[in-house]
Amino acid sequence: MITISGLSHSFGKHEVLKDVSLQVKDRTIVGLVGINGAGKSTLLRLISGVYVPQQGEVLYDGKSPLDEKTRRDIFLLPDDPYYSGQTSCRSLMKLYKTFYPAMDTNVYKEIIDDFRLDDKKPLRTFSKGMRRQSFIALAFAVAPKYLLLDEAFDGLDPLAKKKFKDRLSDLIRTKGTTVIISSHSLKELGDFCDEYAMIDEKHLIGSGKVLEDTLDICKFQLAFKAQPTEDMFSAFDIKSIKITGRFVTLVVSGDGDDIEKKLAALSPAVMDRLDVDFEEAFIGDLDRKVRGEG
Amino acid sequence: MSVTKNYFVYHMKRILLLIGGGGILSILFMMSAFMLTRYDYRYERIATYSVAEPGTIMMIVMCLACFLPILQFYEFKNRRNLDTWFSLPLSRRKIALIHYAGGAALITAISLICTVTGTIMMADQGLKHYSVGYLWLFFLLSTLFALAVYTFMTFVFIEANNVFDGASMEMMWLFLPICAVYLVILIIGAITMDDVFDDSFGFRLAEMITSPMIFSEYLSDVSGDMINTGYHGESYYAPLASSDADPSVYITVVLIVWGVIAAASVFLLTRSFAKKKTELVGGVTDSVIGYRFWLPVASVLMILLTGDNSIIRLFMMGMIFFAYLVYRRGIKTFKKADIIFLSVATFFAILPIDYIRVLRGFFG
């Protein structure tokens, strides 16, 4: 289990994370979501031992990632991993084999072949997606107990994304790996994470098993006999609102049952509760903040 | 094998490749040095030789001593690289030591290759002009000195937050300490009314300790004289220091001092590498052994060592200002202390006063 407690971190006077606490159970995939600059990468660096926490602590079954022995069970795939000008897939495999002696080189070769990557060509000649594939192959070959992925889907084509997700599920099933995966592309995480944690403005603003729980939001579609206006919903904590003719699509923060009762008081002709489109809600929330309404 | 041994072996294999490439270049340099050496027989002894072989070896190893810290540690001056490096299951201290050891192995190997090449070339020439034993003694001394300089320069480079600052700080440590010695000697001379520049044993020693270049030249010149024996087995001796001190005294003292510096540097470089905040890498270097220390010192040295020439001083203050711009990465980030210091220094630089002469007048 990964236990993050009271984690705060600043770059000079700029506070990036404040009092972040989270527990990640074994054999789960946790999606770490937030906009660019929210602090996802900083949190992953703190979790992996790259940064030393200024306040709070991170523990893996009671052990600190600042100890090299703990890091034997951790594999961080950063947003932009290190490779030199001459590094090829083959030399990358040799380098990582020195750090992770139990790494399965056959798995690495198999994935590289699957992605149709030339293992002798320098990585600098690869596209961003191909480079990402070569590092993803490393992560699966290492098969660590804890896998930390920063913007792992970045640059991957749809087929590569599907292969990646399938392999990740296999890894958790066969090796019992715990995964924390960060992304700002929320659609990518929507269909396969066990839990979600959302970071915004230094804080972890929510975590839970389903997206709605994470944000404490719900979504409704309503139809009115008369033309509705935004003012009608001023009593609600609106995350996003879309009015098309007499139809209203509403994402609201708060308790779902309470909101449903209040909306029913507005006498809509039709009212349906929908699954939350997380990205839409998230972006709506941001829009409001940008407009100074949040 | 443990991860530490694995990575040590992996890194040393990379160093082996560099030794191969660097070795070939060094052999070519050494062969050229021997081929260009010309002897002029006068008064039954060798009067001149145009290229000193020890000088070639010294030049190669000293260049390595200054360049290898950059080669071994530049990867750690990019914050994004550190995401990978520092999440790997190897402590920062061990990473630093392995990379440091790689550079040290490279210096030793290249120095050895040069010395073996020298020995072969001397044997090829029938050994009549040479004393090969001294060449091997020189190998030992020059390698030890180069390793000590490399160790210190590695510490200096690691203290920087980016490659450019690291290289700049190495340059500062190469050239500025000797200027400080000159200034101290000038001040002592002004106070005691003695000319202590040329004849003083202490001055020569301070000069050699604070300037790796001066000691390198001294060591290779002395060794050159010992190695290049004359036609009748006599050594051509050019008095290198006007004091009567035995060269072995200078060499021993300098090597002991640099040995202590190197031992401290090994401790400091691993500590600095392990403790450095990852998030500061790539940004402004604010180390106490970098710009923060040397820019004010360089300003004072420049004002005191340039006599009363205000024009040269103003030009040099311009350079110091530029150095501050580099240090702070722009004028907006200047601190109050920087502005106050630059203003005061410029004021004293503008005044057409030879401050050392004033000091001499004061004590005279």
CSV table of C-alpha atoms in Angstrom, one decimal, chain A residues 118-224:
chain,number,residue,atom,x,y,z
A,118,ASP,CA,13.6,-1.1,-34.8
A,119,ASP,CA,15.7,-2.0,-31.7
A,120,LYS,CA,18.9,-0.8,-33.2
A,121,LYS,CA,17.8,2.6,-34.3
A,122,PRO,CA,18.6,5.6,-32.0
A,123,LEU,CA,15.6,6.7,-30.0
A,124,ARG,CA,16.2,10.3,-31.1
A,125,THR,CA,15.1,9.3,-34.7
A,126,PHE,CA,11.8,7.9,-33.3
A,127,SER,CA,8.6,9.9,-33.1
A,128,LYS,CA,7.3,10.9,-29.6
A,129,GLY,CA,4.8,8.0,-29.6
A,130,MET,CA,7.4,5.5,-30.6
A,131,ARG,CA,9.8,6.7,-27.9
A,132,ARG,CA,6.9,6.4,-25.4
A,133,GLN,CA,6.3,2.8,-26.7
A,134,SER,CA,9.9,1.8,-26.1
A,135,PHE,CA,9.7,3.0,-22.5
A,136,ILE,CA,6.3,1.4,-21.9
A,137,ALA,CA,7.9,-1.8,-23.0
A,138,LEU,CA,10.5,-1.3,-20.3
A,139,ALA,CA,7.9,-0.8,-17.7
A,140,PHE,CA,6.2,-4.1,-18.6
A,141,ALA,CA,9.5,-6.0,-18.8
A,142,VAL,CA,10.4,-4.7,-15.3
A,143,ALA,CA,7.0,-5.6,-14.1
A,144,PRO,CA,7.4,-3.7,-10.8
A,145,LYS,CA,5.3,-3.9,-7.7
A,146,TYR,CA,4.5,-0.2,-8.1
A,147,LEU,CA,4.2,1.4,-11.5
A,148,LEU,CA,4.1,5.2,-11.7
A,149,LEU,CA,3.1,6.6,-15.1
A,150,ASP,CA,3.2,10.3,-15.9
A,151,GLU,CA,1.1,11.2,-18.9
A,152,ALA,CA,1.5,7.6,-20.2
A,153,PHE,CA,-0.9,8.0,-23.1
A,154,ASP,CA,0.8,11.0,-24.5
A,155,GLY,CA,1.7,10.5,-28.2
A,156,LEU,CA,0.2,7.0,-28.4
A,157,ASP,CA,-2.1,6.2,-31.3
A,158,PRO,CA,-5.5,4.5,-30.5
A,159,LEU,CA,-4.2,1.0,-31.2
A,160,ALA,CA,-1.1,1.5,-29.1
A,161,LYS,CA,-3.3,2.8,-26.3
A,162,LYS,CA,-5.5,-0.3,-26.4
A,163,LYS,CA,-2.5,-2.6,-26.3
A,164,PHE,CA,-1.1,-0.6,-23.4
A,165,LYS,CA,-4.4,-0.8,-21.4
A,166,ASP,CA,-4.7,-4.5,-22.1
A,167,ARG,CA,-1.1,-5.2,-21.0
A,168,LEU,CA,-1.6,-3.1,-17.9
A,169,SER,CA,-4.6,-5.1,-16.9
A,170,ASP,CA,-2.6,-8.3,-17.5
A,171,LEU,CA,0.2,-7.0,-15.3
A,172,ILE,CA,-2.1,-6.2,-12.4
A,173,ARG,CA,-3.7,-9.6,-12.7
A,174,THR,CA,-0.5,-11.7,-13.1
A,175,LYS,CA,2.0,-9.7,-11.0
A,176,GLY,CA,-0.2,-7.8,-8.6
A,177,THR,CA,1.2,-4.5,-9.6
A,178,THR,CA,-0.2,-1.2,-8.2
A,179,VAL,CA,-0.5,1.6,-10.7
A,180,ILE,CA,-0.7,5.3,-10.4
A,181,ILE,CA,-1.3,6.9,-13.7
A,182,SER,CA,-1.5,10.7,-14.3
A,183,SER,CA,-3.2,12.3,-17.2
A,184,HIS,CA,-4.9,15.5,-18.3
A,185,SER,CA,-6.7,13.5,-21.0
A,186,LEU,CA,-9.5,12.4,-18.8
A,187,LYS,CA,-11.2,10.3,-21.4
A,188,GLU,CA,-8.2,8.0,-21.4
A,189,LEU,CA,-8.6,7.2,-17.7
A,190,GLY,CA,-12.4,7.1,-17.6
A,191,ASP,CA,-12.8,3.4,-18.6
A,192,PHE,CA,-10.1,1.5,-16.7
A,193,CYS,CA,-9.0,3.1,-13.4
A,194,ASP,CA,-10.2,1.6,-10.2
A,195,GLU,CA,-10.0,4.8,-8.3
A,196,TYR,CA,-9.4,8.5,-9.1
A,197,ALA,CA,-7.6,11.3,-7.4
A,198,MET,CA,-8.0,14.8,-8.6
A,199,ILE,CA,-5.5,17.6,-8.0
A,200,ASP,CA,-6.3,21.2,-8.5
A,201,GLU,CA,-4.7,24.4,-7.1
A,202,LYS,CA,-2.2,22.6,-4.8
A,203,HIS,CA,-4.8,20.4,-3.2
A,204,LEU,CA,-6.1,16.9,-3.7
A,205,ILE,CA,-9.7,18.0,-4.2
A,206,GLY,CA,-11.3,14.5,-4.4
A,207,SER,CA,-10.6,10.8,-4.5
A,208,GLY,CA,-12.9,7.9,-4.9
A,209,LYS,CA,-13.9,4.8,-6.7
A,210,VAL,CA,-16.0,6.4,-9.4
A,211,LEU,CA,-15.5,9.7,-11.2
A,212,GLU,CA,-18.7,11.2,-9.7
A,213,ASP,CA,-17.5,10.4,-6.2
A,214,THR,CA,-14.2,12.0,-6.9
A,215,LEU,CA,-15.7,15.3,-7.7
A,216,ASP,CA,-19.0,15.0,-5.9
A,217,ILE,CA,-20.9,15.9,-9.0
A,218,CYS,CA,-23.9,14.7,-10.9
A,219,LYS,CA,-25.3,15.3,-14.3
A,220,PHE,CA,-28.9,15.9,-15.4
A,221,GLN,CA,-30.7,16.5,-18.7
A,222,LEU,CA,-34.0,18.4,-18.5
A,223,ALA,CA,-36.6,19.6,-20.9
A,224,PHE,CA,-38.9,22.5,-20.2
